[in-house]
Tab-separated table of C-alpha atoms in Angstrom:
chain	number	residue	atom	x	y	z
Z	1	MET	CA	13.093	82.809	115.626
Z	2	PRO	CA	9.747	82.112	116.940
Z	3	GLU	CA	9.550	82.103	120.560
Z	4	PRO	CA	9.206	78.350	122.030
Z	5	ARG	CA	5.427	78.617	122.879
Z	6	THR	CA	5.005	79.383	118.897
Z	7	TRP	CA	6.853	76.321	117.853
Z	8	GLN	CA	4.842	74.041	120.572
Z	9	LEU	CA	1.543	75.481	119.163
Z	10	ALA	CA	2.384	74.754	115.722
Z	11	ALA	CA	3.767	71.419	116.114
Z	12	GLY	CA	0.619	70.773	118.500
Z	13	SER	CA	-1.679	71.872	115.516
Z	14	ALA	CA	0.156	69.729	112.994
Z	15	VAL	CA	0.165	66.632	115.196
Z	16	LEU	CA	-3.710	66.986	115.762
Z	17	GLY	CA	-4.365	67.312	112.110
Z	18	LEU	CA	-2.205	64.177	111.413
Z	19	ALA	CA	-3.939	62.161	113.983
Z	20	LEU	CA	-7.104	62.944	112.419
Z	21	ALA	CA	-5.460	61.951	109.115
Z	22	ALA	CA	-4.309	58.897	110.914
Z	23	GLY	CA	-7.917	58.121	112.010
Z	24	ALA	CA	-9.527	58.287	108.615
Z	25	ALA	CA	-6.715	56.286	106.896
Z	26	GLY	CA	-7.547	53.406	109.793
Z	27	ALA	CA	-11.152	53.287	108.569
Z	28	ALA	CA	-10.230	53.588	105.023
Z	29	GLY	CA	-7.207	51.671	104.549
Z	30	PRO	CA	-3.587	53.050	103.976
Z	31	TRP	CA	-4.444	54.846	100.766
Z	32	ASP	CA	-7.244	56.538	99.423
Z	33	SER	CA	-7.891	56.363	95.647
Z	34	GLY	CA	-5.064	59.190	94.501
Z	35	GLN	CA	-4.774	61.259	97.900
Z	36	ARG	CA	-5.202	61.141	101.531
Z	37	LYS	CA	-8.244	62.670	102.829
Z	38	ALA	CA	-6.885	64.851	105.184
Z	39	GLU	CA	-4.260	65.846	102.804
Z	40	ARG	CA	-6.997	66.880	100.314
Z	41	ALA	CA	-8.928	68.602	102.586
Z	42	ARG	CA	-5.729	70.658	103.579
Z	43	ALA	CA	-5.196	71.307	99.795
Z	44	VAL	CA	-8.826	72.503	99.108
Z	45	LEU	CA	-8.692	75.169	102.077
Z	46	ALA	CA	-5.196	76.398	100.870
Z	47	ASP	CA	-5.873	76.166	97.187
Z	48	GLY	CA	-9.718	77.230	96.544
Z	49	ARG	CA	-9.587	75.096	93.591
Z	50	GLY	CA	-11.596	72.015	94.940
Z	51	GLY	CA	-10.611	68.434	95.680
Z	52	ALA	CA	-10.985	65.045	93.715
Z	53	HIS	CA	-14.084	63.142	94.696
Z	54	HIS	CA	-12.655	59.651	95.153
Z	55	ALA	CA	-15.407	57.621	96.359
Z	56	GLY	CA	-16.961	55.241	94.006
Z	57	PRO	CA	-20.349	55.587	91.750
Z	58	PRO	CA	-23.283	54.397	93.058
Z	59	ALA	CA	-24.195	50.702	92.301
Z	60	GLY	CA	-25.352	50.471	88.731
Z	61	THR	CA	-24.173	53.687	87.039
Z	62	ALA	CA	-21.021	53.893	84.660
Z	63	PRO	CA	-17.254	53.705	85.977
Z	64	HIS	CA	-16.329	56.914	87.174
Z	65	ARG	CA	-12.359	58.205	86.594
Z	66	PRO	CA	-11.295	60.278	89.710
Z	67	ALA	CA	-10.178	64.001	88.706
Z	68	PRO	CA	-6.679	64.595	89.344
Z	69	ALA	CA	-5.590	65.306	92.856
Z	70	PRO	CA	-4.733	69.077	93.801
Z	71	SER	CA	-1.681	70.399	92.344
Z	72	ALA	CA	1.237	71.269	94.780
Z	73	PRO	CA	1.104	75.094	94.500
Z	74	GLY	CA	-1.551	75.302	97.040
Z	75	VAL	CA	0.121	73.259	99.876
Z	76	LEU	CA	3.357	74.997	99.237
Z	77	ARG	CA	1.889	78.420	99.426
Z	78	ALA	CA	0.475	77.516	102.572
Z	79	LEU	CA	3.952	76.206	103.887
Z	80	ASP	CA	5.472	79.691	102.614
Z	81	ALA	CA	2.954	82.038	104.541
Z	82	GLY	CA	4.731	81.214	107.759
Z	83	VAL	CA	8.162	81.660	106.627
Z	84	ARG	CA	10.003	84.600	108.824
Z	85	PRO	CA	13.008	86.886	107.706
Z	86	ALA	CA	16.538	86.083	108.061
Z	87	ALA	CA	17.947	87.198	111.273
Z	88	PRO	CA	20.307	90.366	111.023
Z	89	GLY	CA	23.909	89.513	109.689
Z	90	GLY	CA	22.786	86.384	107.653
Z	91	THR	CA	20.836	84.627	105.342
Z	92	LYS	CA	17.889	82.282	106.154
Z	93	GLU	CA	19.594	79.681	104.297
Z	94	THR	CA	23.431	79.943	105.954
Z	95	THR	CA	21.708	80.571	109.406
Z	96	ARG	CA	19.641	77.432	108.916
Z	97	THR	CA	22.781	75.247	107.443
Z	98	GLY	CA	24.774	76.108	110.669
Z	99	ASP	CA	22.278	75.387	112.990
Z	100	LEU	CA	21.495	71.958	111.086
Z	101	ALA	CA	25.127	70.873	111.410
Z	102	ALA	CA	25.490	71.749	114.941
Z	103	VAL	CA	22.193	69.290	115.347
Z	104	LEU	CA	22.903	66.653	112.828
Z	105	VAL	CA	26.601	65.844	113.082
Z	106	PRO	CA	26.434	64.223	116.354
Z	107	LEU	CA	23.289	62.106	115.652
Z	108	LEU	CA	24.831	61.313	112.505
Z	109	ALA	CA	27.816	59.912	114.457
Z	110	ASP	CA	25.501	57.484	116.101
Z	111	PRO	CA	27.574	54.141	116.465
Z	112	ALA	CA	24.309	52.136	115.832
Z	113	LEU	CA	24.136	53.825	112.151
Z	114	GLY	CA	27.396	51.692	111.316
Z	115	PRO	CA	30.663	52.741	109.600
Z	116	LEU	CA	28.790	53.986	106.507
Z	117	ARG	CA	26.453	56.588	106.595
Z	118	THR	CA	25.547	59.404	104.195
Z	119	ALA	CA	23.096	62.437	104.355
Z	120	SER	CA	21.284	65.135	102.574
Z	121	VAL	CA	19.026	67.920	103.322
Z	122	VAL	CA	17.351	70.217	100.936
Z	123	ASP	CA	14.966	73.122	101.182
Z	124	THR	CA	12.462	71.945	98.558
Z	125	THR	CA	11.621	75.834	97.885
Z	126	THR	CA	14.930	77.060	96.605
Z	127	GLY	CA	16.560	73.678	95.969
Z	128	ARG	CA	19.368	74.492	98.182
Z	129	GLN	CA	21.519	71.811	100.185
Z	130	LEU	CA	20.980	72.737	103.694
Z	131	TYR	CA	23.365	69.994	105.193
Z	132	GLY	CA	25.006	66.978	103.577
Z	133	GLU	CA	27.417	64.619	104.380
Z	134	GLY	CA	28.879	62.231	101.574
Z	135	ALA	CA	25.570	63.248	99.801
Z	136	ALA	CA	26.718	62.161	96.407
Z	137	THR	CA	28.041	58.841	97.740
Z	138	PRO	CA	26.199	55.739	96.024
Z	139	MET	CA	25.158	53.736	98.673
Z	140	THR	CA	22.692	50.599	98.919
Z	141	PRO	CA	19.086	52.128	99.432
Z	142	ALA	CA	17.223	49.167	100.426
Z	143	SER	CA	13.532	49.930	99.951
Z	144	THR	CA	13.756	53.923	99.727
Z	145	VAL	CA	14.713	52.767	96.098
Z	146	LYS	CA	11.036	52.783	95.786
Z	147	ILE	CA	11.000	56.386	95.749
Z	148	ALA	CA	13.044	56.556	92.701
Z	149	THR	CA	10.622	53.737	90.866
Z	150	ALA	CA	7.663	55.761	91.863
Z	151	ALA	CA	8.765	58.901	90.305
Z	152	ALA	CA	9.973	57.475	87.033
Z	153	ALA	CA	6.602	55.620	86.579
Z	154	LEU	CA	4.946	58.883	87.353
Z	155	SER	CA	7.098	60.917	84.870
Z	156	ALA	CA	6.720	58.515	82.331
Z	157	LEU	CA	3.277	57.417	82.085
Z	158	GLY	CA	1.334	60.127	83.998
Z	159	PRO	CA	-0.815	59.652	87.227
Z	160	ASP	CA	-3.965	58.584	85.372
Z	161	HIS	CA	-2.359	55.447	83.658
Z	162	ARG	CA	-4.143	52.113	84.685
Z	163	ILE	CA	-2.884	48.654	83.937
Z	164	ALA	CA	-5.338	46.449	82.088
Z	165	THR	CA	-6.058	42.517	82.228
Z	166	THR	CA	-7.967	41.713	78.807
Z	167	THR	CA	-9.752	38.723	77.376
Z	168	VAL	CA	-9.237	37.943	73.896
Z	169	ALA	CA	-11.111	35.524	71.625
Z	170	ALA	CA	-9.533	33.759	68.791
Z	171	PRO	CA	-11.032	34.280	65.366
Z	172	ASP	CA	-13.183	30.672	65.373
Z	173	GLY	CA	-14.290	31.582	68.703
Z	174	ARG	CA	-13.190	28.213	70.425
Z	175	THR	CA	-10.266	29.448	72.318
Z	176	VAL	CA	-10.253	32.577	75.129
Z	177	THR	CA	-7.153	34.139	76.025
Z	178	LEU	CA	-6.289	35.587	79.247
Z	179	VAL	CA	-3.746	38.536	78.706
Z	180	GLY	CA	-1.856	39.715	81.839
Z	181	GLY	CA	-1.080	43.415	81.681
Z	182	GLY	CA	1.402	43.335	84.555
Z	183	ASP	CA	-1.257	44.296	87.415
Z	184	PRO	CA	-0.565	42.551	90.625
Z	185	THR	CA	-3.695	44.244	92.389
Z	186	LEU	CA	-6.165	42.280	90.376
Z	187	ASP	CA	-8.209	40.548	93.081
Z	188	ARG	CA	-11.185	37.761	92.936
Z	189	THR	CA	-13.550	40.333	92.844
Z	190	ARG	CA	-12.251	42.049	89.610
Z	191	LEU	CA	-11.354	38.789	88.095
Z	192	LYS	CA	-14.988	37.455	88.541
Z	193	ALA	CA	-16.493	40.550	86.981
Z	194	LEU	CA	-13.909	40.125	83.946
Z	195	ALA	CA	-15.409	36.461	84.013
Z	196	ASP	CA	-18.937	37.424	83.915
Z	197	ALA	CA	-18.458	40.155	81.043
Z	198	THR	CA	-16.292	37.663	79.081
Z	199	ALA	CA	-19.110	35.330	79.185
Z	200	ARG	CA	-21.527	37.876	78.199
Z	201	ALA	CA	-19.510	38.811	75.287
Z	202	LEU	CA	-18.734	35.269	74.234
Z	203	LYS	CA	-22.973	34.815	74.243
Z	204	ALA	CA	-23.277	37.820	72.326
Z	205	ARG	CA	-20.736	36.583	69.685
Z	206	GLY	CA	-22.995	33.115	69.305
Z	207	THR	CA	-20.575	30.716	71.172
Z	208	THR	CA	-22.311	28.047	72.547
Z	209	THR	CA	-19.730	25.275	72.533
Z	210	PRO	CA	-17.065	24.808	74.772
Z	211	VAL	CA	-13.823	26.861	74.633
Z	212	ARG	CA	-10.337	26.334	75.430
Z	213	LEU	CA	-8.523	28.942	77.623
Z	214	THR	CA	-5.244	30.003	77.540
Z	215	TYR	CA	-3.090	32.766	79.304
Z	216	ASP	CA	-0.632	35.150	77.722
Z	217	THR	CA	2.176	36.419	80.322
Z	218	SER	CA	4.725	37.273	77.253
Z	219	LEU	CA	4.351	41.036	78.151
Z	220	TYR	CA	7.005	40.491	80.563
Z	221	LYS	CA	10.887	39.240	79.824
Z	222	GLY	CA	13.647	37.504	81.518
Z	223	PRO	CA	13.587	35.933	84.801
Z	224	THR	CA	10.572	35.724	87.005
Z	225	TYR	CA	12.125	35.281	90.127
Z	226	HIS	CA	14.241	37.990	91.716
Z	227	PRO	CA	17.738	37.415	92.049
Z	228	ILE	CA	17.044	36.938	95.867
Z	229	GLY	CA	15.024	33.494	94.838
Z	230	PRO	CA	11.601	32.626	95.855
Z	231	ASN	CA	10.868	34.794	98.938
Z	232	GLU	CA	7.831	35.940	101.028
Z	233	ASN	CA	8.853	39.505	100.401
Z	234	LEU	CA	8.031	38.968	96.551
Z	235	ALA	CA	6.200	36.892	94.215
Z	236	PRO	CA	7.477	35.648	90.972
Z	237	VAL	CA	7.354	38.610	88.981
Z	238	THR	CA	4.986	37.752	85.867
Z	239	ALA	CA	2.312	39.818	83.657
Z	240	LEU	CA	-0.589	37.886	85.250
Z	241	MET	CA	-1.245	37.226	89.066
Z	242	THR	CA	-4.147	37.513	91.403
Z	243	ASP	CA	-3.792	39.177	94.891
Z	244	GLU	CA	0.142	39.529	94.619
Z	245	GLY	CA	0.278	35.533	94.694
Z	246	ARG	CA	-0.531	35.583	98.231
Z	247	LEU	CA	-1.834	32.284	99.702
Z	248	ASP	CA	-3.189	34.271	102.825
Z	249	ASP	CA	-5.488	36.694	103.546
Z	250	SER	CA	-3.100	39.559	104.083
Z	251	ARG	CA	-2.505	42.617	101.931
Z	252	SER	CA	0.890	43.875	102.996
Z	253	GLY	CA	3.994	42.723	104.191
Z	254	PRO	CA	5.880	39.143	103.971
Z	255	ALA	CA	3.590	36.482	103.160
Z	256	PRO	CA	3.510	32.811	101.597
Z	257	ARG	CA	3.298	33.027	97.940
Z	258	THR	CA	2.604	30.579	95.001
Z	259	ALA	CA	5.258	29.389	92.841
Z	260	ASP	CA	2.819	29.963	89.877
Z	261	PRO	CA	0.758	33.218	90.029
Z	262	ALA	CA	-0.168	33.068	86.395
Z	263	GLY	CA	-1.588	29.504	86.227
Z	264	ASP	CA	-3.329	29.665	89.429
Z	265	THR	CA	-5.010	32.802	88.099
Z	266	ALA	CA	-6.172	31.216	84.878
Z	267	THR	CA	-7.634	28.304	86.927
Z	268	ALA	CA	-9.359	30.253	88.834
Z	269	PHE	CA	-10.768	32.188	85.832
Z	270	ALA	CA	-11.630	29.053	84.470
Z	271	GLY	CA	-13.975	28.153	87.204
Z	272	LEU	CA	-15.731	31.906	86.960
Z	273	LEU	CA	-16.421	31.139	83.452
Z	274	HIS	CA	-17.973	28.021	84.245
Z	275	ASP	CA	-20.117	29.844	86.948
Z	276	ALA	CA	-20.988	32.526	84.208
Z	277	GLY	CA	-22.153	29.556	81.901
Z	278	ILE	CA	-19.055	29.069	79.799
Z	279	THR	CA	-17.827	25.505	79.730
Z	280	VAL	CA	-14.018	25.294	79.895
Z	281	GLN	CA	-12.471	22.355	78.301
Z	282	GLY	CA	-9.383	20.873	79.422
Z	283	THR	CA	-6.864	22.562	81.855
Z	284	PRO	CA	-5.830	26.286	81.073
Z	285	ALA	CA	-2.631	26.347	79.419
Z	286	PRO	CA	0.327	28.850	78.466
Z	287	GLY	CA	-0.513	30.218	75.223
Z	288	LYS	CA	0.241	33.837	72.991
Z	289	ALA	CA	-2.846	35.743	72.203
Z	290	PRO	CA	-3.838	36.599	68.587
Z	291	LYS	CA	-3.653	40.107	67.871
Z	292	ALA	CA	-7.140	41.456	68.175
Z	293	ALA	CA	-9.019	44.122	65.977
Z	294	LYS	CA	-10.512	47.016	67.738
Z	295	THR	CA	-13.897	46.055	68.097
Z	296	PRO	CA	-16.453	48.301	67.237
Z	297	GLY	CA	-19.596	48.943	69.960
Z	298	ALA	CA	-19.841	47.711	73.185
Z	299	THR	CA	-22.391	45.438	74.462
Z	300	GLY	CA	-21.906	46.509	78.162
Z	301	THR	CA	-20.055	48.206	80.752
Z	302	ASP	CA	-19.473	47.004	84.110
Z	303	LYS	CA	-17.535	48.334	87.144
Z	304	ALA	CA	-15.663	45.619	89.154
Z	305	THR	CA	-16.158	46.397	92.863
Z	306	GLY	CA	-12.908	47.484	94.527
Z	307	THR	CA	-10.476	49.897	93.103
Z	308	GLY	CA	-10.549	48.883	89.502
Z	309	THR	CA	-12.798	49.162	86.683
Z	310	HIS	CA	-14.182	46.731	84.145
Z	311	LYS	CA	-15.554	47.125	80.359
Z	312	ALA	CA	-16.721	44.439	78.203
Z	313	THR	CA	-17.121	44.854	74.519
Z	314	GLY	CA	-18.491	42.421	71.868
Z	315	THR	CA	-19.433	41.799	68.399
Z	316	ALA	CA	-21.954	39.549	66.601
Z	317	ALA	CA	-19.685	38.447	63.885
Z	318	PRO	CA	-16.992	36.041	65.254
Z	319	LYS	CA	-14.538	36.315	62.164
Z	320	ALA	CA	-11.413	38.058	63.720
Z	321	ALA	CA	-9.737	37.862	67.138
Z	322	ALA	CA	-11.272	40.692	69.162
Z	323	VAL	CA	-11.085	41.750	72.836
Z	324	LEU	CA	-13.843	40.429	74.557
Z	325	ALA	CA	-13.588	42.219	78.136
Z	326	ARG	CA	-11.334	44.376	80.152
Z	327	THR	CA	-10.413	45.242	83.860
Z	328	GLU	CA	-8.183	47.996	84.860
Z	329	SER	CA	-6.383	48.827	87.582
Z	330	ALA	CA	-6.637	52.025	89.909
Z	331	PRO	CA	-4.676	55.085	88.741
Z	332	LEU	CA	-1.201	55.056	88.572
Z	333	ALA	CA	-1.333	57.829	91.525
Z	334	ASP	CA	-3.087	55.313	93.750
Z	335	LEU	CA	-0.506	52.549	92.921
Z	336	VAL	CA	2.408	54.998	93.810
Z	337	GLU	CA	0.971	55.908	97.144
Z	338	ARG	CA	0.044	52.281	97.860
Z	339	THR	CA	3.637	51.332	97.060
Z	340	LEU	CA	5.418	53.778	99.288
Z	341	THR	CA	2.911	53.625	102.251
Z	342	THR	CA	2.789	49.848	102.578
Z	343	SER	CA	6.661	49.187	100.854
Z	344	ASP	CA	5.000	46.834	98.353
Z	345	ASN	CA	7.381	45.079	96.695
Z	346	ASP	CA	5.088	43.471	93.936
Z	347	LEU	CA	3.694	46.866	92.861
Z	348	ALA	CA	7.306	48.330	92.980
Z	349	GLU	CA	8.499	45.825	90.398
Z	350	ALA	CA	5.312	46.289	88.415
Z	351	LEU	CA	5.921	49.998	88.181
Z	352	ALA	CA	9.259	49.631	86.943
Z	353	ARG	CA	8.196	47.275	84.258
Z	354	GLN	CA	5.467	49.705	83.105
Z	355	THR	CA	8.126	52.523	83.064
Z	356	ALA	CA	10.184	49.920	80.658
Z	357	LEU	CA	7.039	49.492	78.421
Z	358	ALA	CA	6.218	53.124	77.977
Z	359	ARG	CA	10.218	53.693	77.094
Z	360	ARG	CA	10.232	50.680	74.727
Z	361	GLN	CA	12.639	48.589	76.759
Z	362	PRO	CA	12.468	45.066	77.743
Z	363	ALA	CA	9.940	44.669	80.863
Z	364	SER	CA	12.677	42.751	82.800
Z	365	PHE	CA	14.753	43.310	85.863
Z	366	ALA	CA	17.599	44.976	83.559
Z	367	GLY	CA	14.994	46.841	80.920
Z	368	ALA	CA	13.165	48.189	83.939
Z	369	GLY	CA	16.221	49.526	85.681
Z	370	LYS	CA	17.388	51.073	82.499
Z	371	ALA	CA	14.289	52.846	81.729
Z	372	VAL	CA	13.812	54.091	85.328
Z	373	HIS	CA	17.744	55.468	85.111
Z	374	ASP	CA	16.959	57.034	81.749
Z	375	GLU	CA	13.911	58.742	82.959
Z	376	LEU	CA	15.254	60.132	86.176
Z	377	ALA	CA	17.944	61.404	83.876
Z	378	ARG	CA	15.099	63.443	81.912
Z	379	LEU	CA	14.210	64.843	85.260
Z	380	GLY	CA	17.678	66.487	85.576
Z	381	LEU	CA	18.572	64.675	88.733
Z	382	PRO	CA	22.196	63.486	89.915
Z	383	LEU	CA	22.962	60.009	88.894
Z	384	ALA	CA	26.503	59.364	89.422
Z	385	GLY	CA	27.416	56.013	90.780
Z	386	ALA	CA	23.444	54.986	90.765
Z	387	ARG	CA	22.716	51.559	89.837
Z	388	LEU	CA	18.990	50.522	89.460
Z	389	ALA	CA	18.764	46.461	89.896
Z	390	ASP	CA	15.397	46.423	90.421
Z	391	GLY	CA	12.345	48.580	91.332
Z	392	SER	CA	11.831	47.316	94.885
Z	393	GLY	CA	15.296	47.692	96.737
Z	394	LEU	CA	15.570	43.953	97.581
Z	395	ASP	CA	18.439	44.183	95.383
Z	396	ARG	CA	21.821	44.340	97.323
Z	397	ASN	CA	23.271	45.787	94.077
Z	398	ASP	CA	21.355	49.023	93.926
Z	399	ARG	CA	23.211	52.051	94.346
Z	400	VAL	CA	21.711	55.597	94.951
Z	401	SER	CA	22.820	58.586	96.741
Z	402	ALA	CA	21.390	60.660	99.207
Z	403	ALA	CA	21.291	63.512	96.921
Z	404	LEU	CA	19.547	61.565	94.425
Z	405	LEU	CA	16.859	60.918	96.838
Z	406	THR	CA	16.355	64.393	98.041
Z	407	GLY	CA	16.400	65.345	94.533
Z	408	ILE	CA	13.577	63.393	93.535
Z	409	LEU	CA	11.605	64.780	96.527
Z	410	THR	CA	12.261	68.125	95.673
Z	411	ARG	CA	10.799	67.636	92.173
Z	412	ALA	CA	7.902	65.971	93.624
Z	413	ALA	CA	7.357	69.090	95.646
Z	414	ASP	CA	7.677	71.644	92.673
Z	415	PRO	CA	4.615	73.594	91.574
Z	416	ALA	CA	5.258	73.009	87.853
Z	417	ARG	CA	5.581	68.957	88.563
Z	418	PRO	CA	1.937	68.266	89.962
Z	419	ALA	CA	2.195	64.666	88.178
Z	420	LEU	CA	4.970	63.742	90.666
Z	421	ARG	CA	2.748	64.706	93.812
Z	422	PRO	CA	1.753	61.273	94.648
Z	423	VAL	CA	5.572	60.533	95.609
Z	424	LEU	CA	4.999	62.969	98.791
Z	425	THR	CA	1.221	62.031	99.277
Z	426	GLY	CA	2.349	58.264	99.456
Z	427	LEU	CA	5.101	58.629	102.388
Z	428	PRO	CA	4.057	57.226	105.421
Z	429	VAL	CA	3.564	59.389	108.419
Z	430	GLY	CA	5.744	59.054	111.374
Z	431	GLY	CA	3.761	57.247	114.020
Z	432	PHE	CA	0.770	57.074	112.255
Z	433	SER	CA	0.436	55.069	108.987
Z	434	GLY	CA	2.284	52.498	106.834
Z	435	THR	CA	5.845	51.310	107.655
Z	436	LEU	CA	6.296	54.202	110.234
Z	437	ALA	CA	3.157	53.467	112.448
Z	438	GLY	CA	5.339	52.139	115.232
Z	439	ARG	CA	8.190	54.230	115.113
Z	440	PHE	CA	8.673	57.844	116.343
Z	441	ASP	CA	7.080	56.557	119.560
Z	442	THR	CA	10.138	57.124	122.366
Z	443	GLY	CA	12.706	59.754	123.135
Z	444	PRO	CA	13.708	62.841	121.259
Z	445	ALA	CA	12.358	61.036	117.978
Z	446	THR	CA	8.525	61.811	119.293
Z	447	SER	CA	8.985	65.483	118.152
Z	448	GLY	CA	8.595	63.947	114.433
Z	449	ALA	CA	5.570	62.088	114.999
Z	450	GLY	CA	2.793	63.239	112.503
Z	451	LEU	CA	5.446	65.902	110.883
Z	452	VAL	CA	7.988	63.434	109.500
Z	453	ARG	CA	6.755	61.565	106.049
Z	454	ALA	CA	9.528	59.175	104.796
Z	455	LYS	CA	10.093	55.907	103.126
Z	456	THR	CA	11.775	53.532	105.106
Z	457	GLY	CA	14.681	51.185	103.719
Z	458	THR	CA	15.797	47.777	105.564
Z	459	LEU	CA	17.875	45.060	104.740
Z	460	THR	CA	20.235	43.087	106.866
Z	461	GLY	CA	23.055	45.344	107.667
Z	462	VAL	CA	21.201	48.421	105.664
Z	463	ASN	CA	18.923	50.793	107.213
Z	464	THR	CA	17.664	54.156	105.567
Z	465	LEU	CA	15.227	56.770	105.789
Z	466	ALA	CA	14.305	59.270	103.060
Z	467	GLY	CA	11.335	61.830	103.281
Z	468	THR	CA	10.046	65.527	103.794
Z	469	VAL	CA	9.305	67.474	107.329
Z	470	VAL	CA	8.005	70.930	107.514
Z	471	THR	CA	9.972	72.980	109.882
Z	472	ALA	CA	9.011	75.418	112.633
Z	473	ASP	CA	8.873	78.624	110.080
Z	474	GLY	CA	7.049	76.698	107.498
Z	475	ARG	CA	9.458	75.542	105.074
Z	476	LEU	CA	9.328	72.000	103.534
Z	477	LEU	CA	12.771	70.297	103.632
Z	478	ALA	CA	13.594	66.877	102.058
Z	479	PHE	CA	15.819	64.609	103.523
Z	480	ALA	CA	17.749	61.214	103.262
Z	481	PHE	CA	20.001	59.286	105.696
Z	482	LEU	CA	21.607	56.196	104.693
Z	483	ALA	CA	23.273	53.656	106.908
Z	484	GLY	CA	25.500	50.469	105.828
Z	485	ARG	CA	27.020	47.827	107.852
Z	486	THR	CA	24.628	48.461	110.902
Z	487	SER	CA	24.603	45.857	113.327
Z	488	SER	CA	20.794	45.810	114.328
Z	489	PRO	CA	17.449	47.649	112.902
Z	490	HIS	CA	16.496	47.859	116.740
Z	491	THR	CA	19.181	50.614	117.134
Z	492	ALA	CA	19.492	51.730	113.765
Z	493	GLN	CA	16.212	52.733	112.984
Z	494	PRO	CA	15.434	54.775	116.108
Z	495	ALA	CA	18.820	56.574	115.151
Z	496	LEU	CA	17.467	57.456	111.915
Z	497	ASP	CA	14.081	58.607	113.313
Z	498	ARG	CA	16.158	61.004	115.860
Z	499	LEU	CA	17.695	62.480	112.683
Z	500	SER	CA	14.628	63.180	110.962
Z	501	ALA	CA	12.733	64.505	114.026
Z	502	ALA	CA	15.588	67.019	114.849
Z	503	LEU	CA	14.190	68.786	111.683
Z	504	ALA	CA	10.925	69.261	113.072
Z	505	PRO	CA	10.004	71.894	115.370
Z	506	PRO	CA	10.571	71.030	119.040
Z	507	ARG	CA	7.575	70.164	121.377
């Protein structure tokens, strides 16, 4: 075992590095186009293969697709470098298992965690469970189910997938349809760029008369409202929306939401078309876009300011339906990180439906749940008793086990599965970022500040925490602690923090 002084130095170094990372996150936002800057820098130093350049291109240049983020092997090699041999008379795993049980059992017995509590702690390098208490028991996961949603989306679509919003012209050139692709991150800036490019493409086709504007949300099926009904935590789930249907300037968390995200977006788009020199006749109305032929050539390429990209295409002969313009979301890796860091319910539901589309299931709550379940099964994960009623965790009918969550995190740490890496890099950092920014700040839990990275979960009577921590001997552990019938989040959350902090090196 390392001397206490060694543990303190290791912990202090990690906290210092993560404090710098938190400063960068504060300046650049909670997610950094695919991978946090400090994480990227660490991977570069450890792996020697270089990192991705995530900054946007200079003004006026063509859109730039970020290179893939550094894969997991370099980081895991750095963690393995500090592993010490087992003490005489026992293996590393059996010694650690006994130590963990002695520490975790009394913490898990905290009355603040209610009468229902399960736990799983796994060494991600070996895949061995080091501690378990009801680990296979399905529980209501709350927002920790977003870990499952994110992993399934990355597995089905890959980290470079982007969600497109397009405009299509009818064969007679008199109707333009705004087609939703399911991108809740579409914002006013990108919508304006799409309108400008659409106007240019219409003019290139010789359109001079007023056009009729329709909008197509047919990509999604089933109810638009979540089973919990209208709620400030989630907009109506539709394939076309702007700024997640928020009616204020917020970017995360609860907010007043419009009851008609698609209609509002189409109305705003009509105004932007008018500003770009195209007169829109009447009020935008729902309508299915005609099937568009692929348009040869391109009249121009624009980059929308922000995280997405935008391309405009057109042809001079308005004889067939054709795509006029297109705007794309940031890569899926970025969307996953944002989903996990800020616990973004709208994005989580979008990721679940994108998974459904990739697996040819209906893009509905039911179809998305089946697609996510099936994708996790393809990853060889333990799904006994699992039920995925939604992608966000707002539905109390969701059921996952602690073993499933640690299994997903272990897959994401596997060097052979670099596509799943954003599941780890998107986890909030204890005491520093996202939904963990205000936690790990008192008592024994402070030992986890900067070292614990985890997804939170909170519903009335449900409190959960699942993530990773690096131990004093350099091992990356995955953990999941799920508690049900808790009396108060104000006592349950600190209890969960103490559990995860117990896995970190002592100060």
